[in-house]
Short mmCIF file of C-alpha atoms and ligand atoms in Angstrom, two decimals:
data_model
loop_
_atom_site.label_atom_id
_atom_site.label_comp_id
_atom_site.label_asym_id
_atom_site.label_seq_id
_atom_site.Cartn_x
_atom_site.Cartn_y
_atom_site.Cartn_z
CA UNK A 1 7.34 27.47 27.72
CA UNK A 2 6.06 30.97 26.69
CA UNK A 3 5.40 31.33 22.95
CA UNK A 4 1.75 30.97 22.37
CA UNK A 5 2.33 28.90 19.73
CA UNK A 6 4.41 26.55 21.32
CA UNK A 7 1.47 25.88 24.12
CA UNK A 8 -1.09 25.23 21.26
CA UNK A 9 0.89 22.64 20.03
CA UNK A 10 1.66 20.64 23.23
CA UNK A 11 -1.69 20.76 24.05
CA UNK A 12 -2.77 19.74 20.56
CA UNK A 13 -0.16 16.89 21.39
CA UNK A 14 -1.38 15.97 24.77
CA UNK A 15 -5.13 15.98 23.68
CA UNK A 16 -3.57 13.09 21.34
CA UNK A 17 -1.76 11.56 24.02
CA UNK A 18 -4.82 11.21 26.35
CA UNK A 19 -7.29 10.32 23.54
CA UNK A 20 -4.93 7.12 22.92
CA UNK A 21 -4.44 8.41 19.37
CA UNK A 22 -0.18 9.25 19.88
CA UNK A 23 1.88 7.19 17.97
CA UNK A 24 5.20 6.24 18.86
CA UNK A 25 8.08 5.04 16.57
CA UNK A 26 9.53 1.75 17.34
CA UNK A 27 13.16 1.59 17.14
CA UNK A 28 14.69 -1.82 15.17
CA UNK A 29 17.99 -2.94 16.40
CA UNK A 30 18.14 -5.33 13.79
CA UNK A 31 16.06 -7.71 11.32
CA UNK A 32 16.19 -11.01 10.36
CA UNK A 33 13.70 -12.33 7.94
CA UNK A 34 10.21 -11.82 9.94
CA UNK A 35 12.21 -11.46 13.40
CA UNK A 36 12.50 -8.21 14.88
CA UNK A 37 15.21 -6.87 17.99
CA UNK A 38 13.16 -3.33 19.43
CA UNK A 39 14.13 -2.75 22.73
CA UNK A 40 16.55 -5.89 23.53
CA UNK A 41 13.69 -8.58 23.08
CA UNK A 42 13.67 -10.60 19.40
CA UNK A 43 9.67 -10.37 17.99
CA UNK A 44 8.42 -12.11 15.42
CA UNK A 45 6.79 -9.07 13.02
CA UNK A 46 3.43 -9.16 11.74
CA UNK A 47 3.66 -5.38 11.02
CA UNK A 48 5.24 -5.17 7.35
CA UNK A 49 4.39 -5.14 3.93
CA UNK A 50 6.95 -7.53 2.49
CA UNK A 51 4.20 -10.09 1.55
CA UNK A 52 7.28 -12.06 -0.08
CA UNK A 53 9.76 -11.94 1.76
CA UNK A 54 12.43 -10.08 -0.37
CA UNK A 55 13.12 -7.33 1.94
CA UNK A 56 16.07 -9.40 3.26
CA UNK A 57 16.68 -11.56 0.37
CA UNK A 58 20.22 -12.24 -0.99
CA UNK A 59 19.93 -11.74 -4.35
CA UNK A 60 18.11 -8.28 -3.74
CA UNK A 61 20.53 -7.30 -1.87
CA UNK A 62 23.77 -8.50 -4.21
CA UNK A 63 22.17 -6.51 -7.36
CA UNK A 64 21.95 -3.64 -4.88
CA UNK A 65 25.68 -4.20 -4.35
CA UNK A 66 26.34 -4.36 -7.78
CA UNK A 67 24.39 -1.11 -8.70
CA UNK A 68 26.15 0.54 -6.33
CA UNK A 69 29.25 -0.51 -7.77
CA UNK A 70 28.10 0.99 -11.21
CA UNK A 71 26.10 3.60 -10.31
CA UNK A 72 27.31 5.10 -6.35
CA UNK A 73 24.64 6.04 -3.92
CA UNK A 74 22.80 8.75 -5.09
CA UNK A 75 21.19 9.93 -8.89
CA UNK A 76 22.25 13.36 -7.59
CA UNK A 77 19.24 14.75 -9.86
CA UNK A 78 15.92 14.78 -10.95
CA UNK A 79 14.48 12.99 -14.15
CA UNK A 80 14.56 15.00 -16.32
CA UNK A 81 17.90 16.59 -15.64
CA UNK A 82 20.75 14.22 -15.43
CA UNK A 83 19.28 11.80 -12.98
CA UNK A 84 17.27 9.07 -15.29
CA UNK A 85 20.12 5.88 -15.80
CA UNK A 86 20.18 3.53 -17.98
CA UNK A 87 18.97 1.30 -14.65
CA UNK A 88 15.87 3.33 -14.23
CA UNK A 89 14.80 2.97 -18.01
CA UNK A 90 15.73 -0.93 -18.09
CA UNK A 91 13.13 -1.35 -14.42
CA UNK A 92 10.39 1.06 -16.28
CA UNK A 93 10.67 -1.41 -19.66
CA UNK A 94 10.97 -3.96 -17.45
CA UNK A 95 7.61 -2.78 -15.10
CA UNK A 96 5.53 -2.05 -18.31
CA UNK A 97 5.74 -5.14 -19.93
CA UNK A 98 5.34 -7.01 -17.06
CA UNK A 99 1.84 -5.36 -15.98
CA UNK A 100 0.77 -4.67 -19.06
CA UNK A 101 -2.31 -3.08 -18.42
CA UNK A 102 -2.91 -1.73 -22.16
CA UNK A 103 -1.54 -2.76 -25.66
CA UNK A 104 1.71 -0.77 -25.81
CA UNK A 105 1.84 0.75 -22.11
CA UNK A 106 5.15 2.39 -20.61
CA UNK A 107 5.72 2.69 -17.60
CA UNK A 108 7.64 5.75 -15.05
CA UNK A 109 8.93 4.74 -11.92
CA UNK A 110 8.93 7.29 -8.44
CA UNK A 111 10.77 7.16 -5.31
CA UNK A 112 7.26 6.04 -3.54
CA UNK A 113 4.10 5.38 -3.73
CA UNK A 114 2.92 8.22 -2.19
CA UNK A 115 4.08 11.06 -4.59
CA UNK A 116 3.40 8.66 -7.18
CA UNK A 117 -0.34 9.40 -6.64
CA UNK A 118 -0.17 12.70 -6.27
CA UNK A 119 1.65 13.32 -9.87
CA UNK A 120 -1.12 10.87 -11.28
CA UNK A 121 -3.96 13.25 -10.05
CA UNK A 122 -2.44 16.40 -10.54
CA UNK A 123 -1.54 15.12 -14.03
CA UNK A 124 -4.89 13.91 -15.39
CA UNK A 125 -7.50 16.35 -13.18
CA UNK A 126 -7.59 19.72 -12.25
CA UNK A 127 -9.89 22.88 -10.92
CA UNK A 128 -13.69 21.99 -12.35
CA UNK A 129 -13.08 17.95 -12.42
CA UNK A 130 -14.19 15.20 -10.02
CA UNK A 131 -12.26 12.31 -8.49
CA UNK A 132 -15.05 9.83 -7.89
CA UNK A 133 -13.19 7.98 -5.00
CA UNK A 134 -13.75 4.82 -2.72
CA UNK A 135 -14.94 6.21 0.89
CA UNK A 136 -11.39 3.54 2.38
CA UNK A 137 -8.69 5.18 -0.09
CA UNK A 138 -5.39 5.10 1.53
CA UNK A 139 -4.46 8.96 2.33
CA UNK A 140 -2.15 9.76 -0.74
CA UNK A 141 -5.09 9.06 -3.58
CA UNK A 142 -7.29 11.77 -1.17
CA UNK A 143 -4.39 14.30 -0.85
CA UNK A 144 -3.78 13.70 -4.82
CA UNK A 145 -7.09 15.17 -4.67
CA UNK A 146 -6.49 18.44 -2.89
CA UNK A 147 -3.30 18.78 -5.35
CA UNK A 148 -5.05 18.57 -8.40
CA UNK A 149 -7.78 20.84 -6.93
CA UNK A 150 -10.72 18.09 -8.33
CA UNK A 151 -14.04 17.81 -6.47
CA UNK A 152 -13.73 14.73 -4.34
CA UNK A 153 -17.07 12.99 -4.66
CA UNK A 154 -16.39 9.51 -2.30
CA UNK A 155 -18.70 6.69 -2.79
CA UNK A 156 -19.39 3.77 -0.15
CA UNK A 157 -16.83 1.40 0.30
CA UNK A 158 -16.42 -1.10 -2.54
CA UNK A 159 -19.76 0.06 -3.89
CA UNK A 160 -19.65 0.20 -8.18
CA UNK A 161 -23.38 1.16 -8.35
CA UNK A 162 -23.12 4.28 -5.70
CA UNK A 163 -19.63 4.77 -7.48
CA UNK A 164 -21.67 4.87 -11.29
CA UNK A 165 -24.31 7.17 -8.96
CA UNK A 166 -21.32 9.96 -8.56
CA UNK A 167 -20.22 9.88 -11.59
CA UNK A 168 -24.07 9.97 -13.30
CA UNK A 169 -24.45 13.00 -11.20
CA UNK A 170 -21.47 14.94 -12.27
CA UNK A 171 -21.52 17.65 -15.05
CA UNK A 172 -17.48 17.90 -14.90
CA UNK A 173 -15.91 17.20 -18.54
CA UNK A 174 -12.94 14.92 -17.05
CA UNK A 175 -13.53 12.95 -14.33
CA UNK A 176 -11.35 9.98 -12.97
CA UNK A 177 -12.59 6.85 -10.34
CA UNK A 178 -9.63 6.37 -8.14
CA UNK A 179 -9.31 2.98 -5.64
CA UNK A 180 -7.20 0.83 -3.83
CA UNK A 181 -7.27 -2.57 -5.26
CA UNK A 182 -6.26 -3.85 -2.14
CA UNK A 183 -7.47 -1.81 0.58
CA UNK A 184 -4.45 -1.33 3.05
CA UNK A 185 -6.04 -1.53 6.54
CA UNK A 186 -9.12 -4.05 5.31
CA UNK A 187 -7.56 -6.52 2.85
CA UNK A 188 -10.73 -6.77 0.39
CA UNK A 189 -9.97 -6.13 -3.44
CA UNK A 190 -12.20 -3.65 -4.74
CA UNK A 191 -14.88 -4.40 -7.58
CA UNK A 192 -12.41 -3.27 -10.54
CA UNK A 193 -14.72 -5.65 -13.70
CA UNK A 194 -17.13 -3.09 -12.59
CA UNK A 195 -15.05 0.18 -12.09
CA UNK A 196 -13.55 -0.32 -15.32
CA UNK A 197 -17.05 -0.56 -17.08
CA UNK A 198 -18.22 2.53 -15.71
CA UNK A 199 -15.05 4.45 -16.83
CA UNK A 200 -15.49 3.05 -20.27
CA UNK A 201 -19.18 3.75 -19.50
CA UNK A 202 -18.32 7.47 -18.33
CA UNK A 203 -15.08 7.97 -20.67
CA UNK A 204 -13.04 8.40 -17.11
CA UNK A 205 -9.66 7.23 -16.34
CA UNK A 206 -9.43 4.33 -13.73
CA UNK A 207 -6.60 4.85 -11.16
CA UNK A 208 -5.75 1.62 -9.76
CA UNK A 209 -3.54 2.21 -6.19
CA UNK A 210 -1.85 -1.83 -6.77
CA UNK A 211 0.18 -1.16 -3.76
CA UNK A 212 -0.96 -4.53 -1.81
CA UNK A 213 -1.50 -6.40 -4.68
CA UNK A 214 1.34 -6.19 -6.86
CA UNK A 215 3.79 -8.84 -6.58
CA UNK A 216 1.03 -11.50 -4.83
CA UNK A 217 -1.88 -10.99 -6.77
CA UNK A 218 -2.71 -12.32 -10.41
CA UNK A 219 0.41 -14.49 -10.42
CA UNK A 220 2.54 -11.20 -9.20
CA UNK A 221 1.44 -9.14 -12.05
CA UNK A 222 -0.87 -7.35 -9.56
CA UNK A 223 -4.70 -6.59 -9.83
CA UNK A 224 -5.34 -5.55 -12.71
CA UNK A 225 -4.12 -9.00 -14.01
CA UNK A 226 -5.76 -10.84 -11.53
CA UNK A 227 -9.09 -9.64 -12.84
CA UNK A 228 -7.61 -9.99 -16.72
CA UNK A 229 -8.60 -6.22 -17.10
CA UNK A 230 -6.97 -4.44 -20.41
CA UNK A 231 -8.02 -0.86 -21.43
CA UNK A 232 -5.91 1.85 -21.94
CA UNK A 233 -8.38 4.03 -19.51
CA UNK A 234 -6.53 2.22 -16.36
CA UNK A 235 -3.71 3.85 -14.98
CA UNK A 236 -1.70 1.33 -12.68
CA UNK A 237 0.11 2.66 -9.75
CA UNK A 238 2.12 -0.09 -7.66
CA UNK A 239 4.57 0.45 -4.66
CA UNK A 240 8.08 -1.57 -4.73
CA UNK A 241 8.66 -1.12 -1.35
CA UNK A 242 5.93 -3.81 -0.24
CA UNK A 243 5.79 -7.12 -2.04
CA UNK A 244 9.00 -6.25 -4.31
CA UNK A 245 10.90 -5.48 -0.80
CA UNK A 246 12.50 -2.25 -1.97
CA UNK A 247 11.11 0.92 -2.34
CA UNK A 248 9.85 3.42 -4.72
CA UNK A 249 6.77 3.04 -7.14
CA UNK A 250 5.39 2.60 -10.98
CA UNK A 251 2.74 4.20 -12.61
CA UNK A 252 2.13 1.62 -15.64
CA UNK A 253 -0.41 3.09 -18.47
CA UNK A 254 -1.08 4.37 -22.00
CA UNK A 255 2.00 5.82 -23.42
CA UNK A 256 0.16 9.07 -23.55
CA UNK A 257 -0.64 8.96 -20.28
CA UNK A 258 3.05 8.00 -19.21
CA UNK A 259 4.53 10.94 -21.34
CA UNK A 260 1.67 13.53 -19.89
CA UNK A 261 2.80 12.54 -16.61
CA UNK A 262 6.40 13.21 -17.59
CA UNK A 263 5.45 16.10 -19.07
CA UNK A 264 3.50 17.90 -16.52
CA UNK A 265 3.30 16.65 -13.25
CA UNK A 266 4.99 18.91 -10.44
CA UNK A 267 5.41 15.56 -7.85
CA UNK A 268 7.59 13.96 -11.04
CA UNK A 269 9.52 16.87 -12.78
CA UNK A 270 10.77 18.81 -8.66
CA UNK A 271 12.32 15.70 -6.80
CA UNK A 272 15.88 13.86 -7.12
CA UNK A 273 15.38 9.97 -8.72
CA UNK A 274 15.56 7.10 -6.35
CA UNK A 275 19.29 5.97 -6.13
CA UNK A 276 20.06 3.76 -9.85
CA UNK A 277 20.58 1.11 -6.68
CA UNK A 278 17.79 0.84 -5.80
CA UNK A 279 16.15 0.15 -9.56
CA UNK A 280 19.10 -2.45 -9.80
CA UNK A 281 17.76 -4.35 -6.73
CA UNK A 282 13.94 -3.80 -8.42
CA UNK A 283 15.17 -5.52 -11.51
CA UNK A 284 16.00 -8.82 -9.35
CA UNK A 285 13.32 -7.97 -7.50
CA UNK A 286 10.92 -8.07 -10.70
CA UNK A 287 12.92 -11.50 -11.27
CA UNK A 288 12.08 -13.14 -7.98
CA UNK A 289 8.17 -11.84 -8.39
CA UNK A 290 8.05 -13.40 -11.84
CA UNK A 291 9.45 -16.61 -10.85
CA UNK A 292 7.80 -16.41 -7.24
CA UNK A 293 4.88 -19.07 -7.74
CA UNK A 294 5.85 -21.12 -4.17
CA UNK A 295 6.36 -18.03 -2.19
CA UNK A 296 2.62 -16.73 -3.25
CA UNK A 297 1.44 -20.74 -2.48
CA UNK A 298 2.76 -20.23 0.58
CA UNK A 299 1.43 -17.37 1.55
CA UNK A 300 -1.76 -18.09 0.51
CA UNK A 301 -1.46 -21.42 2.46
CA UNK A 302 -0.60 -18.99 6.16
CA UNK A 303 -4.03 -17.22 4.85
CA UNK A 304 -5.93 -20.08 4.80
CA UNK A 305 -4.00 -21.10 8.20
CA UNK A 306 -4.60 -17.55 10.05
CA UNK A 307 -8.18 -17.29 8.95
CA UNK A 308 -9.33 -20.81 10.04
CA UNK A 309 -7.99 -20.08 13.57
CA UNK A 310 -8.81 -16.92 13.63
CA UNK A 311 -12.42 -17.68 12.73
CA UNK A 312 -13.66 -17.91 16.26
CA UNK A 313 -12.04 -15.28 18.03
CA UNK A 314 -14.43 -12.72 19.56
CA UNK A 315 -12.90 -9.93 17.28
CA UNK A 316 -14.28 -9.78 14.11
CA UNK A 317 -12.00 -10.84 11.24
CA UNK A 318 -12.63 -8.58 8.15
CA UNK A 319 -13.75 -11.18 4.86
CA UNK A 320 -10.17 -10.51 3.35
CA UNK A 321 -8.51 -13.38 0.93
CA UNK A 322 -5.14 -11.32 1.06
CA UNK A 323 -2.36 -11.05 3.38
CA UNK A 324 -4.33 -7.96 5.14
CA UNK A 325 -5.71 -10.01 7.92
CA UNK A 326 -7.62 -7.18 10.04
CA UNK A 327 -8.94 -8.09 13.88
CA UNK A 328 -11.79 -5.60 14.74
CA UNK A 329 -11.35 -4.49 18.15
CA UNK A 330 -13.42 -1.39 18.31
CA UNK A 331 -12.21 0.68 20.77
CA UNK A 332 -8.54 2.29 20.26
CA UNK A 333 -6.99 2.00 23.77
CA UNK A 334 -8.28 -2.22 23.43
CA UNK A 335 -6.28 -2.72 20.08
CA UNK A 336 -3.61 -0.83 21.92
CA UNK A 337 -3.87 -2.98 24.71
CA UNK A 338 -4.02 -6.36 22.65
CA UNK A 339 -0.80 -5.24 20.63
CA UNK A 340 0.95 -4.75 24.27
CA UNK A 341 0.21 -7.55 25.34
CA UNK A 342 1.15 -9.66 22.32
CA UNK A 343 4.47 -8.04 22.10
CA UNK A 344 4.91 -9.37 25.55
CA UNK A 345 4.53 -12.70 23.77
CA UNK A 346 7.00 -12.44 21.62
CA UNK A 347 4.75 -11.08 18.58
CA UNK A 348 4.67 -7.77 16.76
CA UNK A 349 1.03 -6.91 15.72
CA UNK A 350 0.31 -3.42 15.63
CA UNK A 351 -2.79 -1.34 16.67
CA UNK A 352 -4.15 0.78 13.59
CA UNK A 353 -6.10 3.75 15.15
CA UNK A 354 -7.84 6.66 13.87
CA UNK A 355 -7.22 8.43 11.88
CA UNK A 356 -5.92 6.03 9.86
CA UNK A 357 -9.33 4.01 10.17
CA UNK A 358 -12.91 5.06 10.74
CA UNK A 359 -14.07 6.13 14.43
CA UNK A 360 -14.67 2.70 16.33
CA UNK A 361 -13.16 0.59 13.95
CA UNK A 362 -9.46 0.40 15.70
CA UNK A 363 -7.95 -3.26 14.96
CA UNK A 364 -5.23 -5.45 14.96
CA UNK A 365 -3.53 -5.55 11.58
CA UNK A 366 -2.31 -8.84 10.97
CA UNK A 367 -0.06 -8.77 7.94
CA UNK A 368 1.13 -12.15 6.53
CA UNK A 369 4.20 -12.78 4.61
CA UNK A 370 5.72 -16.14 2.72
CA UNK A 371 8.88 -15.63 4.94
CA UNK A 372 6.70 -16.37 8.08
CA UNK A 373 6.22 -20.68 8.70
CA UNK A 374 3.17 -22.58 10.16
CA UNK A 375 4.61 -22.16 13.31
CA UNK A 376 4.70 -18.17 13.29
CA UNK A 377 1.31 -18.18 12.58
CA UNK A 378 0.16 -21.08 15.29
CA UNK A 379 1.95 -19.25 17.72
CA UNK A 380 0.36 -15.74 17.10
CA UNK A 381 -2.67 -18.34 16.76
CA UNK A 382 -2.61 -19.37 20.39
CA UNK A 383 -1.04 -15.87 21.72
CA UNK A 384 -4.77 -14.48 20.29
CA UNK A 385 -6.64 -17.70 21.81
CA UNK A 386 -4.91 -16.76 25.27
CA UNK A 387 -5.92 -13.46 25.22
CA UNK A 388 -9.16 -14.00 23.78
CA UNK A 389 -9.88 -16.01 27.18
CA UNK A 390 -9.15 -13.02 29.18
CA UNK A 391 -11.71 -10.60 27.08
CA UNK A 392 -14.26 -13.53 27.43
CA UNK A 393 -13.75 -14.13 31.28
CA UNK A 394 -13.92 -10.37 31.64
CA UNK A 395 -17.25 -10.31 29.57
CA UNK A 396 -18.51 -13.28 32.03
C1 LIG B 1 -2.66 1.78 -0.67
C2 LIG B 1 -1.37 2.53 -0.56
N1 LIG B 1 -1.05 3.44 -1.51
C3 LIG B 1 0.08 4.13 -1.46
C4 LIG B 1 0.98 3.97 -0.43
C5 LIG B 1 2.21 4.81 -0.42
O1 LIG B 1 3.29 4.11 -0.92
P1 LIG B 1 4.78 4.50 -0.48
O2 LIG B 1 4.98 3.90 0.87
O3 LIG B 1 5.65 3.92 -1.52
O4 LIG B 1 4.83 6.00 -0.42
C6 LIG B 1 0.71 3.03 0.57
C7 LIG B 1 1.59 2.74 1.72
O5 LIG B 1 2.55 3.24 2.07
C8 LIG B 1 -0.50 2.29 0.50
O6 LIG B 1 -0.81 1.41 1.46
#
């Protein structure tokens, strides 16, 4: 290969490669429930985000069936040209009331999560303000941030008081605190009592990224609920293509908030709506989260499972009460190794690596769902125990 910029790629590529940092996309030959076929040999996943298990579930997928029936495959526009159904508007009535998170609040719903955040932050900052943001964000709430053109001013992880520090030292006239509830690769739920105080404190707007807590936390309503939080300063973003097994996303808030959104933000107004599909399958999605009080005991009872076994492994198990159940390995090319060598067993855990974690920090993310039994989790149980022997021998 000759072009010069051809050669500075590949060897961006292989610096990557050699590093242990190249990721590799894992082709599924077919699902059923938690059981994965990738290359010929049936795994049992602990790799995905539907915490409840409605991914596969029949009901989802027979209002999907029936949307398409009514609807066809595609909105074949944006929004706020012909491509806003009657099925969008019933899953963003739907969304608001049920999450609530001020008197009166609407709700608009996005194709995912991802541009979701970015239309928040581009819609409520701009050039001259400051995103006071949590140090762990997931990636989209940080690139909202380059969007919007805001001063990013992080704060430690979880930390309200070095969070109140930024915004006491800030002489920008809006400012907004932006967190995961749920932190993706850590499974801790920020401090939000106290994140909501300082932005009635600081007259800021609270973005709450629900993405791992809707649909299991505060009896499915997400959060926000789970803390019994109400001001119309919080601006709710949740994913549906986690818990609610779908796709897409919600940004639940004031109505003025909702309509500015509408109104002005570039990642809302210049991309085609989800399929009206797809918002049927939400609304039984929204149905099963509602009514989903033994799936969420469940799961919580595999937590409780996981973390008592798990408790004297030599990897250190993040303090997480969610279905984020993080194994601290350190070292990238040993998480890599571990996930190998479960997959070998039978068991899909994958290796999160930087950059998607700090330097050092590589892990096993262990992600629990109310579709896996006590005997999915006993086995991955003893698959860790077995292994676990070999990285204590080798320490001998
Ligand atoms: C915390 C968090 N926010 C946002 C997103 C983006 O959501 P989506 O996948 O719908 O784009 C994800 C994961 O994908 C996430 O983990």
């Amino acid at each position: 290969m000759t072009h010069a910029a051809l050669v500075e790629l590949d060897s961006a590529l292989a610096a990557r490669r050699a590093a242990g940092l190249a990721r590799t996309r894992r082709i599924v030959e077919a699902v059923d429930g938690t059981h994965l076929r990738i290359d010929g040999r049936d795994l049992v996943s602990f790799a995905s985000n539907d915490y409840l298990g409605l991914a596969g579930d029949p009901a989802l997928a027979a209002a999907a069936r029936a949307g398409i029936e009514r609807w066809g495959v595609g909105a074949g526009a944006s929004h706020l040209v012909s491509g806003h159904t009657a099925a969008h508007e019933a899953l963003e009535d739907e969304l608001a009331a049920y999450v609530a998170p001020c008197t009166g609040a609407r709700a608009l719903s996005f194709s995912s999560g991802y541009l979701a955040n970015l239309a928040i932050l581009t819609a409520l900052v701009g050039r001259g303000d400051v995103i006071v943001a949590d140090r762990l964000n997931h990636a989209c709430l940080n690139d909202g941030a380059v969007l919007a053109r805001a001063t990013l001013a992080r704060y430690a992880h979880g930390d309200a008081a070095a969070a109140a520090a930024r915004l006491a030292g800030s002489r920008a006239r809006r400012r907004l605190i932006a967190t995961d509830a749920v932190f993706s690769m850590d499974g801790d739920v920020a401090p939000l009592p106290e994140l909501v105080a300082l932005a009635e404190r600081h007259e800021a707007w609270l973005v709450v990224d629900d993405a791992h807590g809707f649909g299991v936390l505060g009896d499915g309503r997400g959060s926000v609920a789970h803390f019994g939080l109400h001001s119309p300063r919080l601006v709710v973003m949740g994913t549906l293509g986690k818990a609610a097994g779908v796709a897409g996303a919600f940004v639940a808030a004031h109505p003025t908030v909702i309509e500015t959104i509408l109104q002005t933000a570039r990642p809302y107004i210049y991309t085609t709506a989800a399929p009206p599909l797809l918002a049927e399958a939400l609304r039984a999605a929204l149905d099963a989260i509602a009514t989903g009080h033994a799936r969420r005991a469940h799961l919580q009872s595999l937590i409780a499972r996981f973390r008592a076994g798990a408790a004297t492994l030599p990897w250190r198990l993040l303090p997480s009460s969610t279905a984020i159940q993080p194994l601290v390995c350190g070292d990238a090319a040993h998480a890599l190794a571990l996930s190998g060598e479960l997959a070998q067993r039978g068991l899909f855990v994958p290796a999160i690596r930087p950059p998607t974690v700090p330097v050092g920090t590589a892990r096993l993310r262990v992600s629990l769902s109310a579709a896996h039994s006590r005997r999915d989790v006993d086995r991955l149980l003893a698959a860790l125990a077995a292994l676990a022997g070999g990285v204590e021998g080798a320490r001998a």
